[in-house]
């Protein structure tokens, strides 16, 4: 499993500032591929003079085309955060167990996976693509599945964090939940049935009584009154003829 910071809590600075996180060799390789893809985009865009001026004049715009090479700045845990007990953590993880679809809610610089599977305290991310340099050409390459450990912490202000580097739980409602990753990118986790607009497991099913027929309607939309009920007449005895 990929345990950031060797599984040890990575706390924010005293003033609540971000902290540096060293990337693994695998992550560095993936980010290098992303940077190569961005470099190709820059080469094309530099043909536009307006792009050149904006790139050189705006540090924020320039930063959007730069990927960190060996470390990144993450939120970290607020100072004073406490690890949840196994019983408290299991209450969340048992509810989160299973498959999820991932939808980014804003652009980020990390690898964008499309699927997540939670089993106990293990999170497996898979699916999605990233740009990589192959044979002097940039190509879309499938993301390598990543395994992480979920570790739940409670901050002094009551916020819930789901790993040791500052990924924050935002909310959970009706088959979906929102997280703000340690890199400050919001993502939405959805159950497949929620994504498809279907009713979730255990939802009440509408059952109709088949003995009750709906009223008949005329072409004008006015209900047609049922015909009156008639009582059967008694059978008359047959007359005999001489």
Coordinates of N, CA and C in Angstrom, one line a residue:
X1 N 0.8 -1.2 0.0 CA 0.0 0.0 0.0 C 0.9 1.2 0.0
X2 N 0.4 2.3 -0.6 CA 1.1 3.5 -0.7 C 0.8 4.4 0.5
X3 N 1.6 4.3 1.5 CA 1.4 5.1 2.7 C 2.3 6.3 2.7
X4 N 1.6 7.4 2.5 CA 2.3 8.7 2.4 C 3.0 9.0 3.7
X5 N 4.2 9.6 3.6 CA 4.9 9.9 4.8 C 5.1 8.8 5.8
X6 N 5.3 7.5 5.2 CA 5.5 6.3 5.9 C 4.4 6.0 6.9
X7 N 3.2 6.6 6.6 CA 2.0 6.3 7.5 C 2.0 7.2 8.7
X8 N 3.0 8.1 8.9 CA 3.0 9.0 10.1 C 2.2 10.2 9.8
X9 N 1.4 10.8 10.7 CA 0.7 12.0 10.5 C 1.6 13.1 10.1
X10 N 1.1 13.8 9.0 CA 1.9 15.0 8.5 C 1.1 16.2 8.9
X11 N 1.6 17.0 9.9 CA 0.8 18.1 10.4 C 1.2 19.4 9.7
X12 N 0.2 20.3 9.7 CA 0.4 21.6 9.2 C 1.4 22.4 10.0
X13 N 1.8 23.5 9.4 CA 2.7 24.4 10.2 C 1.9 25.0 11.3
X14 N 2.5 25.7 12.2 CA 1.8 26.3 13.4 C 0.8 27.3 12.9
X15 N 1.1 28.0 11.8 CA 0.1 29.0 11.3 C -0.9 28.4 10.4
X16 N -1.0 27.1 10.3 CA -2.0 26.4 9.4 C -1.5 26.4 8.0
X17 N -0.2 26.6 7.7 CA 0.2 26.5 6.3 C 0.5 25.1 5.8
X18 N 0.6 25.0 4.5 CA 0.9 23.7 3.8 C 2.2 23.2 4.2
X19 N 2.4 21.9 3.9 CA 3.7 21.2 4.2 C 4.1 20.4 3.0
X20 N 5.4 20.2 2.8 CA 5.9 19.5 1.7 C 5.8 18.0 1.9
X21 N 5.4 17.3 0.8 CA 5.3 15.8 0.9 C 6.2 15.3 -0.2
X22 N 7.1 14.4 0.2 CA 8.0 13.8 -0.8 C 7.2 12.7 -1.6
X23 N 7.3 12.7 -2.9 CA 6.7 11.8 -3.8 C 7.4 10.5 -3.9
X24 N 6.7 9.4 -4.1 CA 7.4 8.1 -4.4 C 7.9 8.1 -5.8
X25 N 8.8 7.1 -6.1 CA 9.4 7.1 -7.4 C 8.4 6.9 -8.5
X26 N 7.3 6.1 -8.2 CA 6.3 5.8 -9.1 C 5.5 7.1 -9.4
X27 N 5.2 7.9 -8.4 CA 4.5 9.1 -8.5 C 5.3 10.1 -9.3
X28 N 6.6 10.2 -9.0 CA 7.5 11.1 -9.8 C 7.5 10.7 -11.3
X29 N 7.5 9.5 -11.6 CA 7.5 9.1 -13.0 C 6.2 9.5 -13.7
X30 N 5.1 9.3 -13.0 CA 3.8 9.7 -13.6 C 3.7 11.2 -13.8
X31 N 4.2 12.0 -12.8 CA 4.2 13.4 -12.9 C 5.1 13.9 -14.0
X32 N 6.2 13.2 -14.2 CA 7.1 13.6 -15.3 C 6.4 13.4 -16.6
X33 N 5.6 12.4 -16.8 CA 4.9 12.2 -18.0 C 3.9 13.3 -18.2
X34 N 3.2 13.7 -17.1 CA 2.3 14.8 -17.2 C 3.0 16.1 -17.7
X35 N 4.2 16.4 -17.1 CA 4.9 17.6 -17.5 C 5.3 17.6 -18.9
X36 N 5.7 16.4 -19.5 CA 6.0 16.3 -20.9 C 4.8 16.7 -21.7
X37 N 3.7 16.2 -21.3 CA 2.5 16.5 -22.1 C 2.2 18.0 -22.1
X38 N 2.3 18.6 -20.9 CA 2.1 20.1 -20.8 C 3.1 20.9 -21.6
X39 N 4.4 20.4 -21.6 CA 5.4 21.0 -22.4 C 5.0 21.1 -23.9
X40 N 4.4 20.0 -24.4 CA 4.0 19.9 -25.8 C 2.9 21.0 -26.0
X41 N 2.0 21.1 -25.1 CA 0.9 22.1 -25.2 C 1.5 23.5 -25.2
X42 N 2.5 23.7 -24.4 CA 3.1 25.1 -24.4 C 3.8 25.4 -25.7
X43 N 4.4 24.4 -26.3 CA 5.1 24.6 -27.6 C 4.1 25.1 -28.6
X44 N 2.9 24.5 -28.6 CA 1.9 24.8 -29.6 C 1.3 26.2 -29.3
X45 N 1.0 26.5 -28.0 CA 0.4 27.7 -27.6 C 1.3 28.9 -27.8
X46 N 2.6 28.7 -27.7 CA 3.6 29.8 -27.8 C 3.5 30.5 -29.2
X47 N 2.9 29.8 -30.1 CA 2.7 30.4 -31.5 C 1.8 31.6 -31.4
X48 N 1.0 31.7 -30.3 CA 0.1 32.8 -30.1 C 0.8 33.8 -29.2
X49 N 1.0 35.1 -29.8 CA 1.6 36.1 -29.0 C 0.9 36.4 -27.7
X50 N -0.4 36.4 -27.7 CA -1.2 36.7 -26.5 C -0.9 35.6 -25.4
X51 N -0.7 34.4 -25.8 CA -0.4 33.3 -24.8 C 1.0 33.6 -24.2
X52 N 2.0 34.1 -25.0 CA 3.3 34.3 -24.5 C 3.3 35.5 -23.4
X53 N 2.5 36.5 -23.7 CA 2.4 37.6 -22.8 C 1.8 37.2 -21.5
X54 N 0.7 36.4 -21.6 CA 0.0 36.0 -20.4 C 0.9 35.0 -19.6
X55 N 1.6 34.2 -20.3 CA 2.4 33.2 -19.6 C 3.5 33.8 -18.8
X56 N 4.1 34.9 -19.4 CA 5.3 35.6 -18.7 C 4.8 36.6 -17.7
X57 N 3.6 37.1 -17.8 CA 3.1 38.1 -16.9 C 2.4 37.6 -15.7
X58 N 1.8 36.4 -15.8 CA 1.0 35.9 -14.7 C 1.6 34.6 -14.1
X59 N 2.1 34.8 -12.8 CA 2.7 33.6 -12.2 C 1.7 32.5 -12.0
X60 N 0.4 32.8 -11.7 CA -0.6 31.8 -11.5 C -0.8 31.0 -12.8
X61 N -0.9 31.7 -13.9 CA -1.1 31.1 -15.2 C 0.1 30.2 -15.6
X62 N 1.3 30.7 -15.3 CA 2.5 29.9 -15.6 C 2.5 28.7 -14.7
X63 N 2.1 28.8 -13.5 CA 2.1 27.6 -12.5 C 1.2 26.5 -13.0
X64 N 0.1 26.9 -13.8 CA -0.8 25.9 -14.3 C -0.1 24.9 -15.3
X65 N 1.0 25.3 -15.8 CA 1.7 24.5 -16.8 C 3.0 23.8 -16.2
X66 N 3.1 23.9 -14.9 CA 4.2 23.3 -14.2 C 3.8 22.3 -13.2
X67 N 4.4 21.1 -13.2 CA 4.1 20.0 -12.3 C 5.3 19.8 -11.4
X68 N 5.1 19.7 -10.1 CA 6.2 19.5 -9.2 C 6.9 18.2 -9.5
X69 N 8.2 18.1 -9.3 CA 9.0 17.0 -9.8 C 9.2 15.9 -8.7
X70 N 9.6 16.3 -7.5 CA 9.9 15.3 -6.5 C 9.1 15.5 -5.2
X71 N 8.4 16.6 -5.1 CA 7.5 16.8 -3.9 C 6.4 17.7 -4.2
X72 N 5.4 17.7 -3.4 CA 4.3 18.6 -3.6 C 3.9 19.2 -2.2
X73 N 3.1 20.3 -2.3 CA 2.6 20.9 -1.1 C 1.2 20.4 -0.8
X74 N 1.0 19.9 0.4 CA -0.3 19.3 0.7 C -0.8 20.1 2.0
X75 N -2.1 19.9 2.2 CA -2.7 20.6 3.3 C -2.2 20.1 4.7
X76 N -2.0 18.9 4.8 CA -1.6 18.3 6.1 C -2.7 18.3 7.1
X77 N -2.5 17.7 8.3 CA -3.5 17.6 9.3 C -3.4 18.8 10.2
X78 N -4.5 19.4 10.7 CA -4.4 20.5 11.7 C -3.7 20.0 12.9
X79 N -2.9 20.9 13.5 CA -2.2 20.5 14.8 C -3.3 20.2 15.8
X80 N -3.1 19.1 16.5 CA -4.0 18.6 17.6 C -5.0 17.6 17.1
X81 N -5.0 17.2 15.8 CA -5.9 16.2 15.3 C -5.6 14.9 16.0
X82 N -6.7 14.1 16.2 CA -6.6 12.8 17.0 C -7.1 11.7 16.1
X83 N -6.4 10.6 16.1 CA -6.8 9.4 15.3 C -8.0 8.8 15.9
X84 N -9.0 8.4 15.1 CA -10.2 7.8 15.6 C -9.9 6.4 16.1
X85 N -10.7 6.0 17.1 CA -10.5 4.6 17.5 C -11.0 3.6 16.4
X86 N -10.6 2.4 16.6 CA -10.9 1.4 15.6 C -12.5 1.2 15.5
X87 N -13.2 1.3 16.6 CA -14.6 1.2 16.6 C -15.2 2.4 15.8
X88 N -14.8 3.6 16.1 CA -15.3 4.8 15.4 C -15.0 4.7 13.9
X89 N -13.8 4.3 13.6 CA -13.4 4.3 12.2 C -14.2 3.3 11.4
X90 N -14.4 2.1 12.0 CA -15.2 1.0 11.4 C -16.6 1.5 11.0
X91 N -17.2 2.4 11.8 CA -18.5 2.8 11.6 C -18.6 3.6 10.2
X92 N -17.5 4.3 9.9 CA -17.5 5.0 8.6 C -17.1 4.1 7.5
X93 N -16.1 3.3 7.7 CA -15.5 2.4 6.6 C -16.5 1.3 6.2
X94 N -17.3 0.8 7.2 CA -18.3 -0.2 6.8 C -19.3 0.4 5.9
X95 N -19.7 1.6 6.1 CA -20.7 2.3 5.3 C -20.1 2.7 3.9
X96 N -18.8 3.0 3.9 CA -18.2 3.4 2.6 C -17.7 2.2 1.8
X97 N -17.8 1.0 2.3 CA -17.3 -0.2 1.7 C -17.9 -0.4 0.3
X98 N -17.1 -0.9 -0.7 CA -17.6 -1.2 -2.0 C -17.1 -0.3 -3.1
X99 N -17.8 -0.3 -4.2 CA -17.3 0.4 -5.4 C -17.9 1.8 -5.6
X100 N -17.1 2.7 -6.1 CA -17.5 4.1 -6.3 C -17.0 4.6 -7.6
X101 N -17.7 5.5 -8.2 CA -17.2 6.2 -9.4 C -16.8 7.6 -8.9
X102 N -15.6 8.0 -9.5 CA -15.0 9.3 -9.1 C -15.3 10.4 -10.1
X103 N -15.7 11.5 -9.7 CA -15.9 12.7 -10.5 C -15.2 13.9 -10.0
X104 N -14.2 14.4 -10.6 CA -13.5 15.6 -10.1 C -14.4 16.8 -10.2
X105 N -14.5 17.6 -9.2 CA -15.3 18.8 -9.2 C -14.5 20.0 -9.6
X106 N -13.2 19.9 -9.7 CA -12.4 21.0 -10.2 C -11.1 20.4 -10.7
X107 N -10.4 21.2 -11.6 CA -9.2 20.7 -12.2 C -8.1 20.6 -11.1
X108 N -7.3 19.5 -11.2 CA -6.2 19.3 -10.3 C -5.0 18.9 -11.1
X109 N -3.9 18.8 -10.4 CA -2.6 18.4 -11.0 C -2.2 17.0 -10.7
X110 N -3.0 16.3 -9.9 CA -2.7 14.9 -9.7 C -3.3 14.0 -10.7
X111 N -3.0 12.7 -10.6 CA -3.6 11.8 -11.5 C -5.1 11.7 -11.2
X112 N -5.9 11.7 -12.3 CA -7.4 11.7 -12.1 C -7.9 10.3 -12.4
X113 N -8.2 9.6 -11.3 CA -8.7 8.2 -11.4 C -10.3 8.3 -11.6
X114 N -10.8 7.2 -12.1 CA -12.3 7.2 -12.4 C -13.0 6.2 -11.5
X115 N -12.3 5.3 -10.8 CA -12.9 4.3 -10.0 C -12.2 4.1 -8.7
X116 N -13.0 3.8 -7.6 CA -12.5 3.6 -6.3 C -13.2 2.3 -5.7
X117 N -12.4 1.6 -5.0 CA -12.9 0.4 -4.3 C -12.4 0.5 -2.8
X118 N -13.3 0.4 -1.9 CA -12.9 0.5 -0.5 C -13.2 -0.9 0.2
X119 N -12.2 -1.4 0.8 CA -12.3 -2.7 1.5 C -11.6 -2.6 2.8
X120 N -12.4 -2.5 3.9 CA -11.8 -2.3 5.2 C -11.2 -0.9 5.2
X121 N -9.9 -0.8 5.6 CA -9.2 0.5 5.6 C -8.3 0.6 4.3
X122 N -8.6 -0.1 3.3 CA -7.8 -0.1 2.0 C -8.6 0.6 0.9
X123 N -8.0 1.6 0.3 CA -8.6 2.3 -0.8 C -7.8 2.0 -2.1
X124 N -8.5 1.5 -3.1 CA -7.8 1.2 -4.4 C -8.4 2.1 -5.5
X125 N -7.5 2.9 -6.1 CA -7.9 3.8 -7.1 C -7.5 3.2 -8.5
X126 N -8.3 3.3 -9.5 CA -8.0 2.7 -10.8 C -8.8 3.5 -11.9
X127 N -8.5 3.2 -13.1 CA -9.1 3.8 -14.2 C -8.5 5.2 -14.6
X128 N -8.9 5.7 -15.7 CA -8.4 7.0 -16.1 C -7.1 6.9 -16.9
X129 N -6.7 8.1 -17.5 CA -5.5 8.2 -18.3 C -4.7 9.4 -17.9
X130 N -3.5 9.4 -18.3 CA -2.6 10.6 -18.2 C -1.7 10.7 -19.4
X131 N -1.2 11.8 -19.7 CA -0.3 12.0 -20.8 C 1.1 11.6 -20.4
X132 N 1.8 10.9 -21.3 CA 3.2 10.4 -21.0 C 4.0 10.5 -22.4
X133 N 5.3 10.7 -22.2 CA 6.1 10.8 -23.4 C 6.6 9.4 -23.7
X134 N 6.3 8.9 -24.9 CA 6.7 7.6 -25.4 C 7.2 7.7 -26.8
X135 N 8.5 7.3 -27.0 CA 9.1 7.3 -28.3 C 9.0 8.6 -29.0
X136 N 9.3 9.7 -28.2 CA 9.4 11.0 -28.7 C 8.0 11.6 -29.1
X137 N 7.0 10.9 -28.6 CA 5.6 11.4 -28.8 C 4.8 11.3 -27.5
X138 N 3.9 12.2 -27.4 CA 3.0 12.3 -26.2 C 1.8 11.4 -26.5
X139 N 1.5 10.5 -25.6 CA 0.4 9.6 -25.8 C -0.4 9.4 -24.4
X140 N -1.7 9.1 -24.5 CA -2.5 8.8 -23.4 C -2.2 7.4 -22.8
X141 N -1.8 7.4 -21.6 CA -1.4 6.1 -20.9 C -2.3 5.8 -19.8
X142 N -2.8 4.6 -19.7 CA -3.7 4.2 -18.6 C -3.0 4.4 -17.2
X143 N -3.7 4.9 -16.2 CA -3.1 5.1 -14.9 C -2.9 3.8 -14.3
X144 N -1.8 3.7 -13.5 CA -1.5 2.5 -12.8 C -2.3 2.5 -11.5
X145 N -3.0 1.4 -11.2 CA -3.8 1.4 -10.0 C -3.0 1.7 -8.7
X146 N -3.6 2.4 -7.8 CA -2.9 2.8 -6.6 C -3.6 2.4 -5.4
X147 N -2.9 1.9 -4.4 CA -3.5 1.4 -3.2 C -3.1 2.3 -2.0
X148 N -4.0 2.8 -1.2 CA -3.8 3.7 -0.1 C -4.5 3.1 1.1
X149 N -3.9 3.6 2.3 CA -4.5 3.2 3.5 C -5.4 4.4 4.0
X150 N -6.6 4.1 4.4 CA -7.5 5.1 5.0 C -7.2 5.2 6.5
X151 N -6.9 6.4 7.0 CA -6.7 6.6 8.4 C -7.5 7.8 8.8
X152 N -8.5 7.7 9.7 CA -9.4 8.7 10.0 C -8.9 9.5 11.2
X153 N -8.9 10.8 11.1 CA -8.5 11.7 12.2 C -9.6 12.8 12.4
X154 N -9.8 13.2 13.6 CA -10.7 14.3 14.0 C -9.9 15.5 14.4
X155 N -10.1 16.6 13.7 CA -9.4 17.8 14.0 C -10.1 18.5 15.2
X156 N -9.4 19.4 15.8 CA -9.9 20.1 17.0 C -11.2 20.8 16.7
X157 N -11.4 21.3 15.4 CA -12.7 22.0 15.1 C -13.8 21.0 14.7
X158 N -13.5 19.7 14.8 CA -14.6 18.7 14.4 C -14.5 18.2 13.0
X159 N -13.7 18.8 12.1 CA -13.6 18.3 10.8 C -13.0 16.8 10.8
X160 N -13.4 16.0 9.8 CA -13.0 14.7 9.7 C -12.0 14.6 8.5
X161 N -10.8 14.0 8.8 CA -9.8 13.7 7.7 C -9.6 12.2 7.5
X162 N -9.4 11.8 6.3 CA -9.4 10.4 6.0 C -8.0 9.8 5.7
X163 N -7.0 10.6 5.7 CA -5.6 10.1 5.6 C -4.7 10.9 6.5
X164 N -3.4 10.6 6.4 CA -2.5 11.2 7.3 C -1.8 12.4 6.7
X165 N -2.3 12.9 5.5 CA -1.7 14.0 4.9 C -2.6 15.2 4.6
X166 N -3.9 15.0 5.1 CA -4.8 16.1 5.1 C -6.0 16.1 4.1
X167 N -6.3 14.9 3.6 CA -7.5 14.8 2.7 C -8.8 14.8 3.6
X168 N -9.7 15.8 3.3 CA -10.8 16.1 4.2 C -12.1 15.6 3.7
X169 N -12.9 15.0 4.6 CA -14.2 14.6 4.3 C -15.1 15.8 4.4
X170 N -16.0 16.0 3.3 CA -16.9 17.1 3.3 C -18.3 16.8 3.7
X171 N -18.9 15.8 3.0 CA -20.3 15.4 3.3 C -20.6 14.1 2.6
X172 N -21.7 13.5 3.0 CA -22.2 12.3 2.5 C -23.7 12.3 2.6
X173 N -24.3 12.0 1.4 CA -25.8 12.0 1.3 C -26.2 11.1 0.2
X174 N -27.1 10.2 0.4 CA -27.8 9.4 -0.6 C -26.9 8.9 -1.7
X175 N -26.0 8.0 -1.3 CA -25.2 7.3 -2.4 C -24.0 8.1 -2.9
X176 N -23.7 9.2 -2.3 CA -22.5 10.0 -2.8 C -21.9 10.7 -1.6
X177 N -20.6 11.0 -1.8 CA -19.8 11.7 -0.8 C -18.8 12.5 -1.4
X178 N -18.4 13.6 -0.8 CA -17.5 14.6 -1.3 C -16.3 14.7 -0.4
X179 N -15.1 14.7 -1.1 CA -13.8 14.9 -0.3 C -13.0 16.1 -0.9
X180 N -12.2 16.7 -0.1 CA -11.3 17.7 -0.5 C -9.9 17.1 -0.3
X181 N -9.2 16.7 -1.4 CA -8.0 16.0 -1.3 C -6.9 16.8 -0.6
X182 N -5.8 16.2 -0.2 CA -4.7 16.9 0.5 C -4.1 17.9 -0.5
X183 N -4.3 17.7 -1.8 CA -3.8 18.7 -2.8 C -4.8 19.8 -3.1
X184 N -5.9 19.8 -2.3 CA -7.0 20.8 -2.3 C -7.7 20.7 -3.7
X185 N -8.1 19.5 -4.1 CA -8.9 19.3 -5.2 C -10.1 18.5 -4.8
X186 N -11.3 19.1 -5.1 CA -12.5 18.4 -4.6 C -12.9 17.3 -5.6
X187 N -13.4 16.2 -5.0 CA -13.8 15.1 -5.8 C -15.1 14.5 -5.3
X188 N -15.9 14.0 -6.2 CA -17.2 13.4 -5.8 C -17.2 11.9 -6.0
X189 N -17.5 11.1 -4.9 CA -17.6 9.7 -5.0 C -19.1 9.4 -5.1
X190 N -19.4 8.6 -6.2 CA -20.8 8.2 -6.4 C -21.0 6.7 -6.5
X191 N -22.0 6.2 -6.0 CA -22.4 4.8 -6.2 C -22.9 4.7 -7.7
X192 N -22.7 3.5 -8.3 CA -23.1 3.4 -9.7 C -24.6 3.7 -9.9
X193 N -25.5 3.2 -8.9 CA -26.9 3.4 -9.1 C -27.2 4.9 -9.0
X194 N -26.5 5.6 -8.1 CA -26.7 7.1 -8.0 C -26.3 7.8 -9.3
X195 N -25.2 7.4 -9.9 CA -24.7 7.9 -11.1 C -25.7 7.7 -12.3
X196 N -26.4 6.6 -12.2 CA -27.3 6.2 -13.3 C -28.7 6.8 -13.0
X197 N -28.9 7.4 -11.9 CA -30.2 8.0 -11.5 C -31.2 7.0 -11.1
X198 N -30.7 5.9 -10.5 CA -31.6 4.8 -10.1 C -31.8 4.9 -8.6
X199 N -32.8 4.1 -8.1 CA -33.1 4.1 -6.6 C -32.0 3.2 -6.0
X200 N -31.6 3.5 -4.8 CA -30.6 2.8 -4.1 C -31.1 1.5 -3.5
X201 N -30.2 0.7 -3.0 CA -30.6 -0.6 -2.4 C -31.4 -0.3 -1.1
X202 N -32.5 -1.0 -0.9 CA -33.3 -0.8 0.2 C -34.3 0.3 0.1
X203 N -34.4 1.0 -1.1 CA -35.3 2.0 -1.3 C -36.7 1.4 -1.4
X204 N -37.8 2.1 -0.9 CA -39.1 1.6 -1.0 C -39.6 1.4 -2.4
X205 N -40.2 0.3 -2.7 CA -40.7 0.0 -4.1 C -42.2 0.3 -4.1
X206 N -42.6 1.0 -5.1 CA -44.1 1.3 -5.3 C -44.8 0.1 -5.7
X207 N -45.7 -0.4 -5.0 CA -46.5 -1.6 -5.3 C -47.9 -1.2 -5.5
X208 N -48.5 -1.6 -6.6 CA -49.9 -1.3 -6.9 C -50.8 -2.5 -6.7
X209 N -52.0 -2.2 -6.3 CA -53.0 -3.3 -6.1 C -53.6 -3.6 -7.5
X210 N -53.3 -4.8 -8.0 CA -53.8 -5.1 -9.4 C -55.3 -5.2 -9.4
X211 N -56.0 -5.4 -8.3 CA -57.4 -5.6 -8.3 C -58.1 -4.2 -8.5
X212 N -57.4 -3.1 -8.3 CA -57.9 -1.8 -8.4 C -57.6 -1.3 -9.8
X213 N -58.5 -1.2 -10.7 CA -58.3 -0.7 -12.0 C -58.4 0.8 -12.1
X214 N -57.6 1.5 -12.9 CA -57.8 2.9 -13.0 C -59.1 3.3 -13.7
X215 N -59.6 4.4 -13.5 CA -60.9 4.8 -14.2 C -60.6 5.0 -15.7
X216 N -61.6 4.7 -16.5 CA -61.6 4.9 -17.9 C -61.8 6.4 -18.2
X217 N -61.1 6.8 -19.2 CA -61.2 8.2 -19.6 C -61.6 8.3 -21.1
X218 N -62.5 9.3 -21.4 CA -62.9 9.6 -22.7 C -61.8 10.4 -23.4
X219 N -62.0 10.6 -24.7 CA -61.0 11.3 -25.5 C -60.8 12.7 -25.0
X220 N -61.9 13.3 -24.4 CA -61.8 14.7 -23.8 C -61.1 14.7 -22.5
X221 N -60.8 13.6 -21.9 CA -60.1 13.6 -20.7 C -61.0 13.5 -19.5
X222 N -62.3 13.4 -19.8 CA -63.3 13.3 -18.7 C -63.5 11.9 -18.3
X223 N -63.4 11.5 -17.0 CA -63.7 10.1 -16.6 C -65.0 9.7 -17.1
X224 N -65.1 8.4 -17.5 CA -66.4 7.8 -17.9 C -67.0 7.1 -16.7
X225 N -68.3 7.5 -16.4 CA -69.0 6.8 -15.3 C -69.2 5.4 -15.7
X226 N -69.0 4.5 -14.7 CA -69.2 3.1 -15.0 C -70.7 2.8 -15.2
X227 N -71.0 1.8 -16.0 CA -72.5 1.6 -16.2 C -73.2 1.1 -15.0
X228 N -74.5 1.5 -14.9 CA -75.2 1.1 -13.6 C -75.3 -0.4 -13.5
X229 N -75.4 -0.8 -12.3 CA -75.5 -2.2 -12.0 C -77.0 -2.6 -12.1
X230 N -77.3 -3.7 -12.7 CA -78.7 -4.2 -12.9 C -78.8 -5.6 -12.2
X231 N -79.9 -5.7 -11.5 CA -80.2 -7.0 -10.9 C -80.8 -8.0 -11.9
X232 N -80.4 -9.2 -11.8 CA -80.9 -10.2 -12.7 C -82.4 -10.5 -12.4
X233 N -83.2 -10.5 -13.4 CA -84.6 -10.8 -13.3 C -84.8 -12.3 -13.0
X234 N -85.8 -12.6 -12.2 CA -86.1 -14.1 -11.9 C -86.5 -14.8 -13.2
X235 N -86.1 -16.0 -13.3 CA -86.5 -16.8 -14.5 C -88.0 -17.1 -14.4
X236 N -88.7 -16.8 -15.5 CA -90.1 -17.1 -15.6 C -90.3 -18.6 -16.0
X237 N -91.2 -19.3 -15.4 CA -91.5 -20.7 -15.8 C -92.1 -20.8 -17.2
X238 N -91.7 -21.8 -17.9 CA -92.2 -21.9 -19.3 C -93.7 -22.4 -19.2
X239 N -94.5 -21.8 -20.2 CA -95.9 -22.2 -20.3 C -96.0 -23.4 -21.2
X240 N -96.8 -24.3 -20.8 CA -97.0 -25.5 -21.6 C -98.3 -25.3 -22.5
X241 N -98.3 -25.7 -23.7 CA -99.4 -25.6 -24.6 C -100.0 -27.0 -24.9
X242 N -101.3 -27.0 -24.9 CA -102.0 -28.2 -25.2 C -102.0 -28.5 -26.7

